[in-house]
Tab-separated table of C-alpha atoms in Angstrom:
chain	number	residue	atom	x	y	z
A	212	MET	CA	-61.522	50.002	-130.242
A	213	GLY	CA	-60.948	49.623	-126.499
A	214	TYR	CA	-62.213	47.733	-123.493
A	215	PHE	CA	-64.688	49.131	-120.954
A	216	LYS	CA	-65.737	47.900	-117.527
A	217	ILE	CA	-69.466	48.428	-117.022
A	218	SER	CA	-70.983	48.231	-113.542
A	219	LEU	CA	-74.727	47.529	-113.648
A	220	ILE	CA	-77.738	46.263	-111.751
A	221	TYR	CA	-79.654	43.512	-113.533
A	222	LYS	CA	-82.595	41.691	-111.999
A	223	GLY	CA	-81.728	43.087	-108.588
A	224	LYS	CA	-78.127	41.886	-108.664
A	225	ARG	CA	-75.005	43.982	-109.018
A	226	GLN	CA	-72.501	42.779	-111.590
A	227	ALA	CA	-69.688	43.983	-113.829
A	228	GLN	CA	-69.125	43.289	-117.502
A	229	ILE	CA	-66.042	43.913	-119.637
A	230	LEU	CA	-66.639	44.346	-123.335
A	231	GLU	CA	-64.946	45.799	-126.405
A	232	ALA	CA	-66.338	49.003	-127.891
A	233	GLU	CA	-65.304	52.122	-129.793
A	234	ASN	CA	-66.194	54.499	-126.946
A	235	LYS	CA	-68.336	54.773	-123.800
A	236	ILE	CA	-71.483	55.522	-125.795
A	237	ASP	CA	-70.948	52.444	-127.950
A	238	ALA	CA	-70.274	50.377	-124.807
A	239	LYS	CA	-73.515	51.639	-123.234
A	240	GLU	CA	-75.530	50.739	-126.342
A	241	LYS	CA	-74.031	47.258	-126.459
A	242	ILE	CA	-74.738	46.528	-122.801
A	243	LYS	CA	-78.304	47.869	-123.186
A	244	HIS	CA	-78.803	45.526	-126.130
A	245	LYS	CA	-77.482	42.595	-124.083
A	246	TYR	CA	-79.295	43.454	-120.835
A	247	ASN	CA	-82.421	45.318	-121.876
A	248	SER	CA	-83.666	46.304	-118.429
A	249	ALA	CA	-80.285	46.807	-116.742
A	250	ILE	CA	-79.457	49.946	-114.747
A	251	ILE	CA	-75.961	51.141	-115.618
A	252	THR	CA	-74.137	52.681	-112.658
A	253	LYS	CA	-70.648	53.225	-114.036
A	254	ILE	CA	-68.639	52.902	-117.277
A	255	GLU	CA	-64.847	53.172	-117.224
A	256	SER	CA	-61.951	52.291	-119.516
A	257	THR	CA	-59.989	49.193	-118.601
A	258	SER	CA	-57.365	46.871	-119.980
A	259	ALA	CA	-58.237	43.805	-122.032
A	260	PRO	CA	-59.202	40.659	-120.079
A	261	ILE	CA	-56.382	38.212	-119.374
A	262	ASP	CA	-57.850	35.594	-121.712
A	263	VAL	CA	-57.922	38.127	-124.566
A	264	LEU	CA	-54.338	39.205	-123.843
A	265	ALA	CA	-53.222	35.574	-123.778
A	266	LYS	CA	-55.064	34.869	-127.030
A	267	ASP	CA	-53.490	37.893	-128.728
A	268	PHE	CA	-50.041	36.944	-127.404
A	269	PHE	CA	-50.198	33.403	-128.733
A	270	ALA	CA	-51.649	34.641	-132.021
A	271	ASP	CA	-48.702	37.040	-132.379
A	272	LEU	CA	-46.322	34.265	-131.320
A	273	GLN	CA	-47.742	31.969	-133.979
A	274	LYS	CA	-47.420	34.764	-136.523
A	275	GLN	CA	-43.754	35.278	-135.582
A	276	PHE	CA	-42.967	31.634	-136.278
A	277	LYS	CA	-45.160	31.417	-139.351
A	278	LYS	CA	-43.073	30.531	-142.337
A	279	THR	CA	-42.635	33.511	-144.649
A	280	ILE	CA	-43.034	33.097	-148.368
A	281	ASN	CA	-39.741	32.716	-150.170
A	282	ILE	CA	-39.274	35.800	-152.333
A	283	ASN	CA	-37.845	33.718	-155.187
A	284	ASP	CA	-41.038	31.646	-155.296
A	285	LYS	CA	-43.084	34.833	-155.199
A	286	ILE	CA	-41.152	36.385	-158.096
A	287	ALA	CA	-41.366	33.157	-160.114
A	288	THR	CA	-45.161	33.000	-159.793
A	289	ILE	CA	-45.540	36.702	-160.615
A	290	ARG	CA	-43.440	36.253	-163.771
A	291	GLN	CA	-45.529	33.199	-164.700
A	292	ILE	CA	-48.738	35.233	-164.318
A	293	ALA	CA	-47.243	37.983	-166.504
A	294	VAL	CA	-46.265	35.535	-169.268
A	295	MET	CA	-49.561	33.650	-169.254
A	296	THR	CA	-51.775	36.746	-169.234
A	297	ASP	CA	-49.625	38.250	-171.976
A	298	ALA	CA	-50.386	35.137	-174.024
A	299	GLY	CA	-54.091	35.904	-173.703
A	300	LEU	CA	-55.114	33.412	-171.015
A	301	PRO	CA	-57.896	34.554	-168.620
A	302	ILE	CA	-56.643	35.597	-165.189
A	303	HIS	CA	-58.826	32.974	-163.465
A	304	ASP	CA	-57.294	30.126	-165.487
A	305	THR	CA	-53.819	31.607	-165.063
A	306	LEU	CA	-54.058	31.723	-161.276
A	307	ALA	CA	-55.494	28.207	-161.122
A	308	ASP	CA	-52.584	26.939	-163.231
A	309	VAL	CA	-50.033	28.785	-161.073
A	310	ALA	CA	-51.613	27.297	-157.936
A	311	VAL	CA	-51.138	23.793	-159.375
A	312	ASN	CA	-47.580	24.277	-160.637
A	313	THR	CA	-45.889	26.199	-157.822
A	314	GLN	CA	-43.899	24.108	-155.330
A	315	ASN	CA	-44.621	26.532	-152.493
A	316	LYS	CA	-47.636	25.145	-150.599
A	317	GLN	CA	-48.492	28.487	-148.991
A	318	LEU	CA	-48.468	30.294	-152.338
A	319	SER	CA	-50.433	27.473	-153.944
A	320	ASP	CA	-53.231	27.828	-151.364
A	321	ILE	CA	-53.244	31.620	-151.745
A	322	TYR	CA	-53.503	31.570	-155.540
A	323	TYR	CA	-56.143	28.850	-155.389
A	324	ASN	CA	-58.247	31.008	-153.028
A	325	ILE	CA	-57.742	34.118	-155.183
A	326	SER	CA	-58.786	32.155	-158.250
A	327	GLY	CA	-61.963	31.101	-156.435
A	328	ASP	CA	-62.681	34.709	-155.407
A	329	ILE	CA	-62.306	35.917	-158.995
A	330	ASP	CA	-64.597	33.112	-160.153
A	331	ALA	CA	-67.137	34.415	-157.624
A	332	GLY	CA	-67.009	37.888	-159.160
A	333	LYS	CA	-64.291	39.705	-157.192
A	334	SER	CA	-61.534	41.738	-158.822
A	335	LEU	CA	-57.892	40.623	-158.652
A	336	SER	CA	-56.842	43.478	-156.353
A	337	ASP	CA	-59.777	42.920	-153.977
A	338	SER	CA	-58.995	39.206	-153.834
A	339	MET	CA	-55.322	39.879	-153.082
A	340	GLU	CA	-56.144	42.483	-150.418
A	341	ARG	CA	-56.607	39.900	-147.645
A	342	TYR	CA	-53.084	38.635	-148.378
A	343	ARG	CA	-51.485	42.058	-147.972
A	344	ASP	CA	-48.998	40.741	-145.389
A	345	GLU	CA	-47.888	37.980	-147.752
A	346	PHE	CA	-47.677	40.071	-150.942
A	347	GLY	CA	-46.904	43.584	-149.666
A	348	HIS	CA	-48.091	47.060	-150.661
A	349	ILE	CA	-46.296	47.200	-153.987
A	350	THR	CA	-47.861	43.975	-155.296
A	351	LEU	CA	-51.355	45.230	-154.518
A	352	ALA	CA	-50.593	48.591	-156.105
A	353	MET	CA	-49.336	46.968	-159.303
A	354	ALA	CA	-52.376	44.658	-159.391
A	355	LYS	CA	-54.641	47.724	-159.215
A	356	LEU	CA	-52.555	49.384	-161.920
A	357	GLY	CA	-52.933	46.332	-164.156
A	358	GLU	CA	-56.692	46.404	-163.729
A	359	ARG	CA	-56.818	50.139	-164.411
A	360	THR	CA	-54.703	49.970	-167.580
A	361	GLY	CA	-56.062	46.610	-168.719
A	362	SER	CA	-52.558	45.085	-168.838
A	363	ILE	CA	-51.879	42.715	-165.959
A	364	ALA	CA	-48.924	41.343	-167.936
A	365	ALA	CA	-47.068	44.673	-168.132
A	366	SER	CA	-47.750	45.523	-164.496
A	367	PHE	CA	-46.619	42.146	-163.186
A	368	THR	CA	-43.515	42.158	-165.389
A	369	LYS	CA	-42.521	45.498	-163.889
A	370	LEU	CA	-43.446	44.223	-160.416
A	371	SER	CA	-41.146	41.227	-160.748
A	372	SER	CA	-38.282	43.545	-161.761
A	373	ILE	CA	-38.859	45.724	-158.680
A	374	LEU	CA	-38.962	42.707	-156.371
A	375	GLU	CA	-35.801	41.300	-157.965
A	376	SER	CA	-33.951	44.561	-157.316
A	377	ILE	CA	-35.071	44.575	-153.661
A	378	ARG	CA	-34.161	40.889	-153.285
A	379	ASP	CA	-30.701	41.322	-154.811
A	380	ASN	CA	-29.807	44.207	-152.491
A	381	SER	CA	-31.061	42.305	-149.456
A	382	ALA	CA	-29.099	39.194	-150.450
A	383	LYS	CA	-25.944	41.205	-151.063
A	384	PHE	CA	-26.162	42.837	-147.633
A	385	LYS	CA	-26.680	39.481	-145.895
A	386	LYS	CA	-23.724	38.028	-147.761
A	387	ALA	CA	-21.528	40.984	-146.800
A	388	ILE	CA	-22.208	40.670	-143.067
A	389	ARG	CA	-22.063	36.854	-142.977
A	390	TYR	CA	-18.271	36.623	-142.584
A	391	PRO	CA	-17.991	39.261	-139.803
A	392	MET	CA	-20.900	37.689	-137.902
A	393	ILE	CA	-19.399	34.196	-138.145
A	394	THR	CA	-16.007	35.502	-137.000
A	395	LEU	CA	-17.423	37.375	-134.008
A	396	THR	CA	-19.610	34.411	-133.040
A	397	ALA	CA	-16.617	32.040	-133.224
A	398	MET	CA	-14.562	34.388	-131.058
A	399	ALA	CA	-17.353	34.666	-128.478
A	400	ILE	CA	-17.659	30.868	-128.313
A	401	ALA	CA	-13.881	30.439	-128.045
A	402	PHE	CA	-13.709	33.037	-125.263
A	403	THR	CA	-16.532	31.318	-123.362
A	404	ILE	CA	-14.755	27.941	-123.635
A	405	LEU	CA	-11.509	29.493	-122.358
A	406	ILE	CA	-13.382	31.030	-119.419
A	407	VAL	CA	-15.048	27.740	-118.496
A	408	VAL	CA	-12.088	25.396	-119.179
A	409	VAL	CA	-8.826	27.356	-118.726
A	410	VAL	CA	-9.619	29.825	-115.936
A	411	PRO	CA	-10.644	27.127	-113.385
A	412	LYS	CA	-7.148	25.581	-113.703
A	413	PHE	CA	-5.638	28.868	-112.461
A	414	LYS	CA	-8.358	29.448	-109.896
A	415	GLU	CA	-6.684	27.364	-107.189
A	416	ILE	CA	-3.363	29.120	-107.798
A	417	PHE	CA	-5.005	32.529	-107.518
A	418	LYS	CA	-6.585	31.527	-104.183
A	419	GLN	CA	-3.099	31.085	-102.701
A	420	PHE	CA	-2.204	34.720	-103.371
A	421	LYS	CA	-2.483	36.790	-100.253
A	422	THR	CA	-2.355	40.048	-102.192
A	423	GLU	CA	-5.175	41.904	-103.931
A	424	LEU	CA	-5.852	40.383	-107.379
A	425	PRO	CA	-5.723	42.699	-110.430
A	426	LEU	CA	-8.992	43.917	-111.926
A	427	PRO	CA	-8.704	41.765	-115.135
A	428	THR	CA	-8.283	38.651	-112.979
A	429	LYS	CA	-11.323	39.566	-110.884
A	430	ILE	CA	-13.343	39.987	-114.095
A	431	LEU	CA	-12.247	36.551	-115.367
A	432	LEU	CA	-13.032	34.876	-112.046
A	433	GLY	CA	-16.408	36.597	-111.932
A	434	LEU	CA	-17.217	35.460	-115.473
A	435	GLU	CA	-16.062	31.916	-114.682
A	436	TYR	CA	-18.283	31.796	-111.583
A	437	ALA	CA	-21.282	33.137	-113.521
A	438	PHE	CA	-20.832	30.754	-116.492
A	439	SER	CA	-20.172	27.707	-114.296
A	440	ASN	CA	-23.073	28.250	-111.912
A	441	TYR	CA	-25.614	30.154	-113.970
A	442	GLY	CA	-24.588	29.383	-117.567
A	443	LEU	CA	-27.928	27.840	-118.588
A	444	ILE	CA	-29.889	30.632	-116.921
A	445	ILE	CA	-27.727	33.256	-118.655
A	446	LEU	CA	-28.239	31.535	-122.032
A	447	ILE	CA	-32.013	31.293	-121.567
A	448	GLY	CA	-32.131	34.871	-120.299
A	449	LEU	CA	-30.109	36.113	-123.282
A	450	ILE	CA	-32.359	34.306	-125.754
A	451	GLY	CA	-35.429	35.609	-123.910
A	452	LEU	CA	-34.060	39.151	-123.913
A	453	ILE	CA	-33.328	39.030	-127.653
A	454	TYR	CA	-36.717	37.553	-128.511
A	455	GLY	CA	-38.541	39.873	-126.101
A	456	THR	CA	-36.820	42.932	-127.572
A	457	LEU	CA	-37.628	41.828	-131.138
A	458	TYR	CA	-41.224	41.045	-130.172
A	459	TYR	CA	-41.608	44.426	-128.466
A	460	TYR	CA	-39.971	46.125	-131.460
A	461	LYS	CA	-42.456	44.536	-133.855
A	462	ASN	CA	-45.549	45.111	-131.737
A	463	ASN	CA	-44.997	48.449	-129.962
A	464	LYS	CA	-44.917	51.427	-132.320
A	465	ASN	CA	-43.479	53.863	-129.774
A	466	PHE	CA	-40.581	51.542	-128.963
A	467	LYS	CA	-40.018	50.792	-132.664
A	468	PHE	CA	-39.998	54.507	-133.469
A	469	GLN	CA	-37.403	55.208	-130.771
A	470	VAL	CA	-35.172	52.350	-131.942
A	471	ASP	CA	-35.558	53.338	-135.610
A	472	THR	CA	-34.608	56.914	-134.743
A	473	ILE	CA	-31.434	55.704	-133.013
A	474	LEU	CA	-30.548	53.388	-135.911
A	475	ILE	CA	-30.434	56.240	-138.435
A	476	ASP	CA	-28.631	58.634	-136.103
A	477	LYS	CA	-25.323	59.847	-137.563
A	478	ARG	CA	-23.506	58.686	-134.428
A	479	PHE	CA	-24.597	55.086	-135.067
A	480	TYR	CA	-21.572	54.064	-137.104
A	481	LEU	CA	-22.160	52.462	-140.515
A	482	ILE	CA	-25.552	50.924	-139.700
A	483	ASN	CA	-27.222	54.320	-140.102
A	484	LYS	CA	-25.966	54.628	-143.694
A	485	VAL	CA	-26.912	51.069	-144.643
A	486	ILE	CA	-30.468	51.490	-143.330
A	487	PHE	CA	-30.927	54.978	-144.758
A	488	LEU	CA	-29.580	54.222	-148.243
A	489	SER	CA	-31.391	50.892	-148.617
A	490	THR	CA	-34.656	52.490	-147.436
A	491	MET	CA	-34.401	55.511	-149.730
A	492	HIS	CA	-33.387	53.311	-152.665
A	493	ARG	CA	-36.469	51.144	-152.185
A	494	TYR	CA	-38.724	54.182	-151.738
A	495	THR	CA	-37.551	56.074	-154.824
A	496	LEU	CA	-37.458	52.866	-156.903
A	497	VAL	CA	-41.108	52.075	-156.175
A	498	LEU	CA	-42.194	55.724	-156.461
A	499	GLY	CA	-40.480	56.194	-159.822
A	500	GLU	CA	-41.850	52.942	-161.270
A	501	LEU	CA	-45.400	53.754	-160.151
A	502	ILE	CA	-45.286	57.280	-161.605
A	503	LYS	CA	-43.793	55.923	-164.837
A	504	SER	CA	-46.665	53.414	-164.996
A	505	GLY	CA	-49.236	56.202	-164.889
A	506	ILE	CA	-50.342	56.128	-161.247
A	507	PRO	CA	-51.112	59.629	-159.882
A	508	VAL	CA	-48.323	61.128	-157.767
A	509	SER	CA	-50.467	61.239	-154.617
A	510	GLU	CA	-51.400	57.559	-154.866
A	511	ALA	CA	-47.838	56.599	-155.807
A	512	LEU	CA	-46.500	58.397	-152.720
A	513	ASN	CA	-48.910	56.548	-150.430
A	514	THR	CA	-47.934	53.199	-151.928
A	515	ALA	CA	-44.196	53.914	-151.888
A	516	VAL	CA	-44.197	55.039	-148.261
A	517	GLY	CA	-45.781	51.701	-147.395
A	518	MET	CA	-42.485	50.083	-148.427
A	519	VAL	CA	-40.595	52.021	-145.731
A	520	ASP	CA	-40.023	49.906	-142.618
A	521	ASN	CA	-38.100	52.499	-140.597
A	522	LEU	CA	-40.741	54.547	-138.742
A	523	ALA	CA	-38.467	57.564	-138.244
A	524	ILE	CA	-37.938	57.882	-142.012
A	525	ARG	CA	-41.526	56.920	-142.739
A	526	GLN	CA	-42.914	59.681	-140.517
A	527	LYS	CA	-40.983	62.288	-142.474
A	528	LEU	CA	-42.013	60.867	-145.858
A	529	GLU	CA	-45.689	60.672	-144.860
A	530	GLY	CA	-45.705	64.455	-144.658
A	531	VAL	CA	-44.853	64.750	-148.370
A	532	ASN	CA	-48.375	63.984	-149.547
A	533	ALA	CA	-49.882	66.374	-147.010
A	534	ASN	CA	-47.617	69.179	-148.228
A	535	ILE	CA	-48.530	68.480	-151.848
A	536	GLY	CA	-52.177	68.805	-150.824
A	537	ARG	CA	-51.346	72.263	-149.448
A	538	GLY	CA	-49.966	73.343	-152.813
A	539	PHE	CA	-46.266	72.548	-152.462
A	540	SER	CA	-44.390	70.947	-155.325
A	541	LEU	CA	-42.887	67.474	-154.945
A	542	SER	CA	-39.345	68.852	-154.701
A	543	GLU	CA	-40.408	71.396	-152.039
A	544	SER	CA	-42.166	68.666	-150.072
A	545	PHE	CA	-39.095	66.429	-150.279
A	546	GLU	CA	-36.900	69.325	-149.169
A	547	GLN	CA	-38.934	69.775	-145.988
A	548	THR	CA	-38.277	66.146	-144.964
A	549	GLY	CA	-34.543	66.861	-144.653
A	550	LEU	CA	-33.808	63.425	-146.169
A	551	PHE	CA	-32.680	64.452	-149.648
A	552	GLU	CA	-29.385	66.030	-150.635
A	553	ASN	CA	-29.496	69.345	-152.470
A	554	MET	CA	-28.201	67.744	-155.688
A	555	LEU	CA	-31.074	65.238	-155.677
A	556	LEU	CA	-33.620	67.985	-154.991
A	557	GLN	CA	-32.328	69.927	-157.987
A	558	MET	CA	-32.726	66.820	-160.168
A	559	ILE	CA	-36.316	66.296	-158.981
A	560	ARG	CA	-37.054	70.000	-159.480
A	561	ALA	CA	-35.708	69.781	-163.032
A	562	GLY	CA	-37.808	66.677	-163.673
A	563	GLU	CA	-40.972	68.476	-162.553
A	564	ALA	CA	-40.217	71.481	-164.736
A	565	SER	CA	-39.468	69.398	-167.842
A	566	GLY	CA	-42.242	66.836	-167.351
A	567	GLN	CA	-39.687	64.050	-166.936
A	568	LEU	CA	-40.166	63.367	-163.250
A	569	ASP	CA	-40.085	59.588	-163.710
A	570	ASN	CA	-36.698	59.762	-165.472
A	571	MET	CA	-35.225	61.997	-162.793
A	572	LEU	CA	-36.546	59.726	-160.032
A	573	GLU	CA	-34.843	56.855	-161.826
A	574	LYS	CA	-31.549	58.753	-161.644
A	575	VAL	CA	-32.134	59.457	-157.938
A	576	THR	CA	-32.736	55.734	-157.427
A	577	GLN	CA	-29.508	54.947	-159.268
A	578	TYR	CA	-27.648	57.378	-157.012
A	579	TYR	CA	-28.936	55.714	-153.837
A	580	ASP	CA	-28.201	52.305	-155.315
A	581	MET	CA	-24.646	53.352	-156.190
A	582	GLN	CA	-24.069	54.653	-152.654
A	583	PHE	CA	-25.560	51.507	-151.131
A	584	GLN	CA	-23.503	49.194	-153.341
A	585	SER	CA	-20.351	51.131	-152.447
A	586	ILE	CA	-20.932	50.565	-148.728
A	587	ILE	CA	-21.780	46.873	-149.196
A	588	ASP	CA	-18.717	46.266	-151.399
A	589	ASN	CA	-16.465	47.817	-148.749
A	590	LEU	CA	-18.354	46.558	-145.713
A	591	SER	CA	-15.582	44.189	-144.660
A	592	SER	CA	-13.018	46.989	-144.597
A	593	TYR	CA	-15.415	49.161	-142.559
A	594	ILE	CA	-16.136	46.418	-140.022
A	595	GLU	CA	-12.560	45.094	-139.804
A	596	PRO	CA	-11.360	47.744	-137.308
A	597	ILE	CA	-14.320	47.004	-135.034
A	598	MET	CA	-13.632	43.281	-135.212
A	599	MET	CA	-9.932	43.766	-134.486
A	600	PHE	CA	-10.754	45.993	-131.518
A	601	PHE	CA	-13.218	43.420	-130.164
A	602	ILE	CA	-10.812	40.490	-130.640
A	603	ALA	CA	-7.886	42.442	-129.176
A	604	GLY	CA	-10.000	43.322	-126.139
A	605	LEU	CA	-10.871	39.680	-125.460
A	606	VAL	CA	-7.275	38.513	-125.907
A	607	LEU	CA	-5.938	41.346	-123.739
A	608	LEU	CA	-8.435	40.612	-120.964
A	609	MET	CA	-7.526	36.918	-121.004
A	610	ALA	CA	-3.779	37.562	-121.078
A	611	LEU	CA	-3.755	40.230	-118.369
A	612	GLY	CA	-6.197	38.320	-116.209
A	613	ILE	CA	-3.991	35.209	-116.148
A	614	PHE	CA	-0.470	36.605	-116.337
A	615	MET	CA	-0.631	39.739	-114.156
A	616	PRO	CA	-0.937	37.703	-110.914
A	617	MET	CA	1.996	35.563	-112.143
A	618	TRP	CA	4.102	38.668	-112.659
A	619	ASP	CA	3.197	39.924	-109.195
A	620	LEU	CA	4.104	36.498	-107.757
A	621	GLY	CA	7.445	36.572	-109.592
A	622	LYS	CA	8.246	40.040	-108.274
A	623	ALA	CA	7.360	38.937	-104.747
A	624	ALA	CA	9.600	35.877	-105.046
A	625	LYS	CA	12.544	38.015	-106.248
A	626	GLY	CA	11.946	40.520	-103.489
A	627	GLY	CA	11.929	37.671	-100.952
């Protein structure tokens, strides 16, 4: 869909209309339907009207600040559905009971609406489809699997295990980077306070020097002037820059692809491995579980790739299904992505040959998980040199900036 500016003559008056349509032909049909006797003089592509852009912006802004569903609440309700359906309760009654008992208001409303949809004749997967953003691809896939096999309980039990594994890895990563982030933030705050409070006390002394000030001192004085006179503007600008970059990253696919490509580049120290290993672990985990559950490989690949957030990795994995459609085996298709090590490709190839692909994918998942856990467990030791370099740089700048003019003054006094 796009926007088109249509110039026309209607009842003897020239006017222009902007409307949304799939193409110029569709736009012409719509304007003819609206103005039956109009003479169309020109149709051209244009940008969306300002009111539409503003509406979309505020809708996206509201979405950004919309409270996300706590994954623990989501897992708890999924486990409750599995237990209750396993006990023989109808899915409609189960969802209604979950809606009443969950403490999460957002989840309660969702399950209540799904229960109403099922009561009206919809299937579980169709009812959950409109909550794709809240539940995710894997939840919808497992719901469809449960309907296909007739065992919602088994599918949701497996789903909760998958979500728990993803949650645990995410929590472990956040815990690992918490200490370095707190330390660096504290150092940045301390440095800012020193710039604003300590440097001004030396400023008057520095003004008395008739010689050229050293570069570190000039940097400190420049920072002090900027923080003292434009501190609030700098803070607002920094927050705006961070938010604007994140907003652009989430809403512009080209920009997101470029950033994602940089993040997994081998030159991007440490972060590239964390992102790559966590992404591949999640992908192979979901793929293996879906294949083990009986979902066709092609459908399992489409669902698993939906779990990949990094567009650079996702683009490569999306070609796997296309290659399988051309007659390639799964291992050959994986090999062409350039994402899998030769050892892992041999394991997948052996799994295909022996009919134990799901078991081999489980071993591949364990390998990625082992590599990921190794990095997380040693994250502090990896980051420590960077932190020490950053802290040493701040201390050195402060020390040289303050004491170098003093040394020069002392030398001048001795020479005098």
